[in-house]
C-alpha cells in the first residue's frame, strides 16, 4: 500500500518531547541516557532533563556516611562559587533568571524539594542561552531545595559575567558531594 510508509512514519513519531543533550554533559557523563524530560515554569518554556551516566560521577572521597538515612537533604549547604575565565560567550543572565523563576514557580506549585538519585545523578535545565545543571557526585541519593538552586543560579549567572572576566561558573559543595553549573547552552 502506498500510504504505508506514511503510516509508519506517523507511528514512529515520538510521543514525548525530546531535547538534545547539551555537549558540555559529554565531558564528564559517559553515554548519558535520558531518564525523564519535561518542560517547567509558568510558561512551560524551561527544558529539564534527568540523565543517567554510564560512569560513576563520584570524585575522590566525599566523606559520605552510607549508613545515614537516605536521601540526604543538602538544602542550605554552603557551596563555593568558581567563575570560568575569561569573559566572552557566557549565558545571558536574564535568560538564566527565567530558569530560576521556573524553579521558584515549581517550588510553590509542586513542592520545595526534589531528589537527585544515583540513578539519575544529573539534572539539566535550559532556557535559550542559559544552561544549568545539578550534579550529584556523592554516590548516594540527595534531596535539594528548588529555591536554593534558584538562588545559586542567579548568583553565578549575574556574578560570573564579563565585568568579572568570566563566562559563567559553578558552585561546588564544600564537601564535594554536588555542584551546580551555569554556562552558555
Ligand atoms: C525523595 O525520596 C524519598 C525516598 O524514596 C521519598 O520518601 C521522598 O518522598 C522523595 N521526595 C521527593 C520530593 O520526591
CSV table of C-alpha atoms and ligand atoms in Angstrom, one decimal:
chain,number,residue,atom,x,y,z
A,1,UNK,CA,0.0,0.0,0.0
A,2,UNK,CA,1.3,3.4,-0.9
A,3,UNK,CA,0.4,5.1,2.3
A,4,UNK,CA,2.1,2.5,4.5
A,5,UNK,CA,5.4,4.4,4.8
A,6,UNK,CA,3.5,7.5,5.8
A,7,UNK,CA,1.6,5.5,8.4
A,8,UNK,CA,4.8,4.0,9.7
A,9,UNK,CA,6.3,7.5,9.9
A,10,UNK,CA,3.3,8.6,12.0
A,11,UNK,CA,3.7,5.6,14.3
A,12,UNK,CA,7.4,6.3,14.6
A,13,UNK,CA,6.9,9.9,15.7
A,14,UNK,CA,8.0,10.2,19.3
A,15,UNK,CA,5.0,10.7,21.5
A,16,UNK,CA,7.2,12.6,24.1
A,17,UNK,CA,9.2,15.7,23.8
A,18,UNK,CA,12.9,15.2,23.1
A,19,UNK,CA,15.6,17.6,23.8
A,20,UNK,CA,19.2,17.4,22.7
A,21,UNK,CA,21.6,16.6,25.5
A,22,UNK,CA,24.0,19.6,25.8
A,23,UNK,CA,27.5,19.0,24.6
A,24,UNK,CA,29.0,20.0,27.9
A,25,UNK,CA,27.4,17.0,29.6
A,26,UNK,CA,29.5,14.6,27.5
A,27,UNK,CA,32.7,16.0,29.0
A,28,UNK,CA,32.0,14.2,32.3
A,29,UNK,CA,29.0,12.0,31.8
A,30,UNK,CA,29.7,8.9,29.7
A,31,UNK,CA,26.9,7.6,27.4
A,32,UNK,CA,24.2,9.7,29.1
A,33,UNK,CA,20.7,8.2,28.9
A,34,UNK,CA,17.6,10.3,29.4
A,35,UNK,CA,15.6,9.1,32.5
A,36,UNK,CA,13.0,11.8,32.2
A,37,UNK,CA,12.4,15.1,30.5
A,38,UNK,CA,9.8,17.8,30.8
A,39,UNK,CA,9.1,21.5,30.4
A,40,UNK,CA,8.7,23.5,33.6
A,41,UNK,CA,7.8,27.0,34.7
A,42,UNK,CA,4.7,29.2,34.5
A,43,UNK,CA,5.2,29.5,30.7
A,44,UNK,CA,6.4,25.9,30.3
A,45,UNK,CA,9.4,27.0,28.4
A,46,UNK,CA,12.3,25.7,30.5
A,47,UNK,CA,13.6,22.3,29.4
A,48,UNK,CA,14.5,19.8,32.1
A,49,UNK,CA,16.2,16.5,31.7
A,50,UNK,CA,17.2,13.9,34.3
A,51,UNK,CA,20.2,11.9,33.0
A,52,UNK,CA,21.9,8.8,34.0
A,53,UNK,CA,25.6,8.4,33.2
A,54,UNK,CA,27.4,5.1,32.5
A,55,UNK,CA,30.3,6.2,34.6
A,56,UNK,CA,30.3,6.9,38.3
A,57,UNK,CA,30.4,10.7,39.0
A,58,UNK,CA,31.8,10.3,42.5
A,59,UNK,CA,35.2,12.0,42.6
A,60,UNK,CA,37.7,11.1,45.3
A,61,UNK,CA,36.4,10.6,48.9
A,62,UNK,CA,33.3,12.8,49.6
A,63,UNK,CA,33.1,11.8,53.2
A,64,UNK,CA,29.7,10.2,52.8
A,65,UNK,CA,28.4,8.1,55.6
A,66,UNK,CA,26.4,5.5,53.7
A,67,UNK,CA,24.6,4.4,56.9
A,68,UNK,CA,22.8,7.7,57.2
A,69,UNK,CA,19.1,8.0,56.3
A,70,UNK,CA,18.7,8.5,52.6
A,71,UNK,CA,18.2,10.6,50.7
A,72,UNK,CA,20.4,13.2,52.4
A,73,UNK,CA,18.9,16.6,52.5
A,74,UNK,CA,21.5,19.2,51.4
A,75,UNK,CA,19.3,22.3,51.3
A,76,UNK,CA,21.1,25.3,52.6
A,77,UNK,CA,24.5,23.7,52.4
A,78,UNK,CA,27.3,26.0,51.5
A,79,UNK,CA,28.9,25.9,48.1
A,80,UNK,CA,31.8,27.8,46.8
A,81,UNK,CA,31.5,29.8,43.5
A,82,UNK,CA,34.1,29.5,40.8
A,83,UNK,CA,33.8,31.8,37.8
A,84,UNK,CA,35.0,30.5,34.5
A,85,UNK,CA,37.6,32.8,32.9
A,86,UNK,CA,37.9,34.6,30.6
A,87,UNK,CA,35.0,36.8,29.6
A,88,UNK,CA,33.0,36.2,26.4
A,89,UNK,CA,30.5,33.6,25.5
A,90,UNK,CA,28.7,33.5,28.8
A,91,UNK,CA,25.0,32.9,29.2
A,92,UNK,CA,22.6,35.9,29.3
A,93,UNK,CA,21.8,36.2,33.0
A,94,UNK,CA,18.3,37.4,32.3
A,95,UNK,CA,17.7,34.1,30.4
A,96,UNK,CA,19.2,32.2,33.4
A,97,UNK,CA,16.7,34.1,35.6
A,98,UNK,CA,13.9,32.6,33.6
A,99,UNK,CA,15.1,29.2,34.8
A,100,UNK,CA,15.3,30.4,38.4
A,101,UNK,CA,11.8,31.8,38.1
A,102,UNK,CA,10.6,28.4,36.9
A,103,UNK,CA,12.3,26.7,39.9
A,104,UNK,CA,10.5,29.1,42.2
A,105,UNK,CA,7.3,28.5,40.4
A,106,UNK,CA,7.7,24.7,40.8
A,107,UNK,CA,8.7,25.2,44.4
A,108,UNK,CA,5.4,26.8,45.1
A,109,UNK,CA,3.3,24.6,42.9
A,110,UNK,CA,4.9,21.2,43.1
A,111,UNK,CA,7.0,21.3,46.3
A,112,UNK,CA,10.1,22.8,47.8
A,113,UNK,CA,12.2,19.6,47.5
A,114,UNK,CA,13.4,17.3,44.7
A,115,UNK,CA,15.5,14.2,44.8
A,116,UNK,CA,18.7,13.6,42.8
A,117,UNK,CA,19.2,9.9,42.9
A,118,UNK,CA,22.3,8.0,41.9
A,119,UNK,CA,20.2,6.5,39.0
A,120,UNK,CA,19.7,10.0,37.5
A,121,UNK,CA,22.6,11.9,39.1
A,122,UNK,CA,22.5,14.8,36.6
A,123,UNK,CA,19.6,17.2,36.2
A,124,UNK,CA,19.9,19.6,33.3
A,125,UNK,CA,17.8,22.8,32.8
A,126,UNK,CA,17.9,25.0,29.7
A,127,UNK,CA,16.4,28.2,28.5
A,128,UNK,CA,17.8,29.9,25.4
A,129,UNK,CA,21.4,30.8,26.1
A,130,UNK,CA,21.4,29.5,29.6
A,131,UNK,CA,22.3,26.0,30.7
A,132,UNK,CA,22.3,25.0,34.3
A,133,UNK,CA,22.9,21.5,35.8
A,134,UNK,CA,23.0,19.9,39.2
A,135,UNK,CA,25.4,17.1,39.5
A,136,UNK,CA,25.1,14.6,42.4
A,137,UNK,CA,28.6,13.2,42.8
A,138,UNK,CA,28.0,11.9,46.3
A,139,UNK,CA,27.4,8.3,45.4
A,140,UNK,CA,24.2,8.4,47.4
A,141,UNK,CA,20.7,9.9,46.9
A,142,UNK,CA,20.4,13.6,47.7
A,143,UNK,CA,17.5,15.9,48.3
A,144,UNK,CA,17.8,19.6,47.4
A,145,UNK,CA,15.6,22.7,47.5
A,146,UNK,CA,14.3,24.3,44.4
A,147,UNK,CA,14.7,27.7,45.9
A,148,UNK,CA,18.4,27.1,46.7
A,149,UNK,CA,19.0,26.1,43.1
A,150,UNK,CA,17.3,29.3,42.0
A,151,UNK,CA,19.5,31.4,44.3
A,152,UNK,CA,22.7,29.7,43.3
A,153,UNK,CA,21.7,30.0,39.6
A,154,UNK,CA,21.0,33.7,39.9
A,155,UNK,CA,24.2,34.4,41.9
A,156,UNK,CA,26.5,32.6,39.5
A,157,UNK,CA,24.7,34.0,36.4
A,158,UNK,CA,24.9,37.6,37.5
A,159,UNK,CA,28.3,37.5,39.2
A,160,UNK,CA,30.3,35.5,36.7
A,161,UNK,CA,29.9,37.8,33.8
A,162,UNK,CA,32.2,39.9,31.6
A,163,UNK,CA,32.9,42.5,34.4
A,164,UNK,CA,34.4,39.6,36.4
A,165,UNK,CA,36.3,38.5,33.4
A,166,UNK,CA,34.1,35.4,33.3
A,167,UNK,CA,31.6,33.4,31.2
A,168,UNK,CA,29.5,31.6,33.8
A,169,UNK,CA,30.8,29.3,36.5
A,170,UNK,CA,29.8,26.8,39.1
A,171,UNK,CA,29.2,26.4,42.8
A,172,UNK,CA,30.8,23.4,44.4
A,173,UNK,CA,29.6,22.0,47.8
A,174,UNK,CA,32.2,22.3,50.5
A,175,UNK,CA,32.1,18.5,50.9
A,176,UNK,CA,32.3,18.0,47.1
A,177,UNK,CA,29.1,15.9,47.2
A,178,UNK,CA,27.4,18.0,44.5
A,179,UNK,CA,27.8,21.1,42.3
A,180,UNK,CA,25.6,23.4,40.3
A,181,UNK,CA,26.9,24.8,37.0
A,182,UNK,CA,25.7,27.8,35.0
A,183,UNK,CA,27.0,28.4,31.5
A,184,UNK,CA,26.1,29.1,27.9
A,185,UNK,CA,23.9,26.4,26.4
B,1,LIG,C1,12.6,11.5,47.9
B,1,LIG,O1,12.9,10.1,48.1
B,1,LIG,C2,12.4,9.6,49.3
B,1,LIG,C3,12.8,8.2,49.4
B,1,LIG,O2,12.4,7.4,48.3
B,1,LIG,C4,10.9,9.8,49.3
B,1,LIG,O3,10.3,9.4,50.5
B,1,LIG,C5,10.5,11.3,49.1
B,1,LIG,O4,9.1,11.4,49.0
B,1,LIG,C6,11.2,11.8,47.9
B,1,LIG,N1,11.0,13.2,47.8
B,1,LIG,C7,10.6,13.9,46.7
B,1,LIG,C8,10.5,15.3,46.9
B,1,LIG,O5,10.4,13.3,45.7
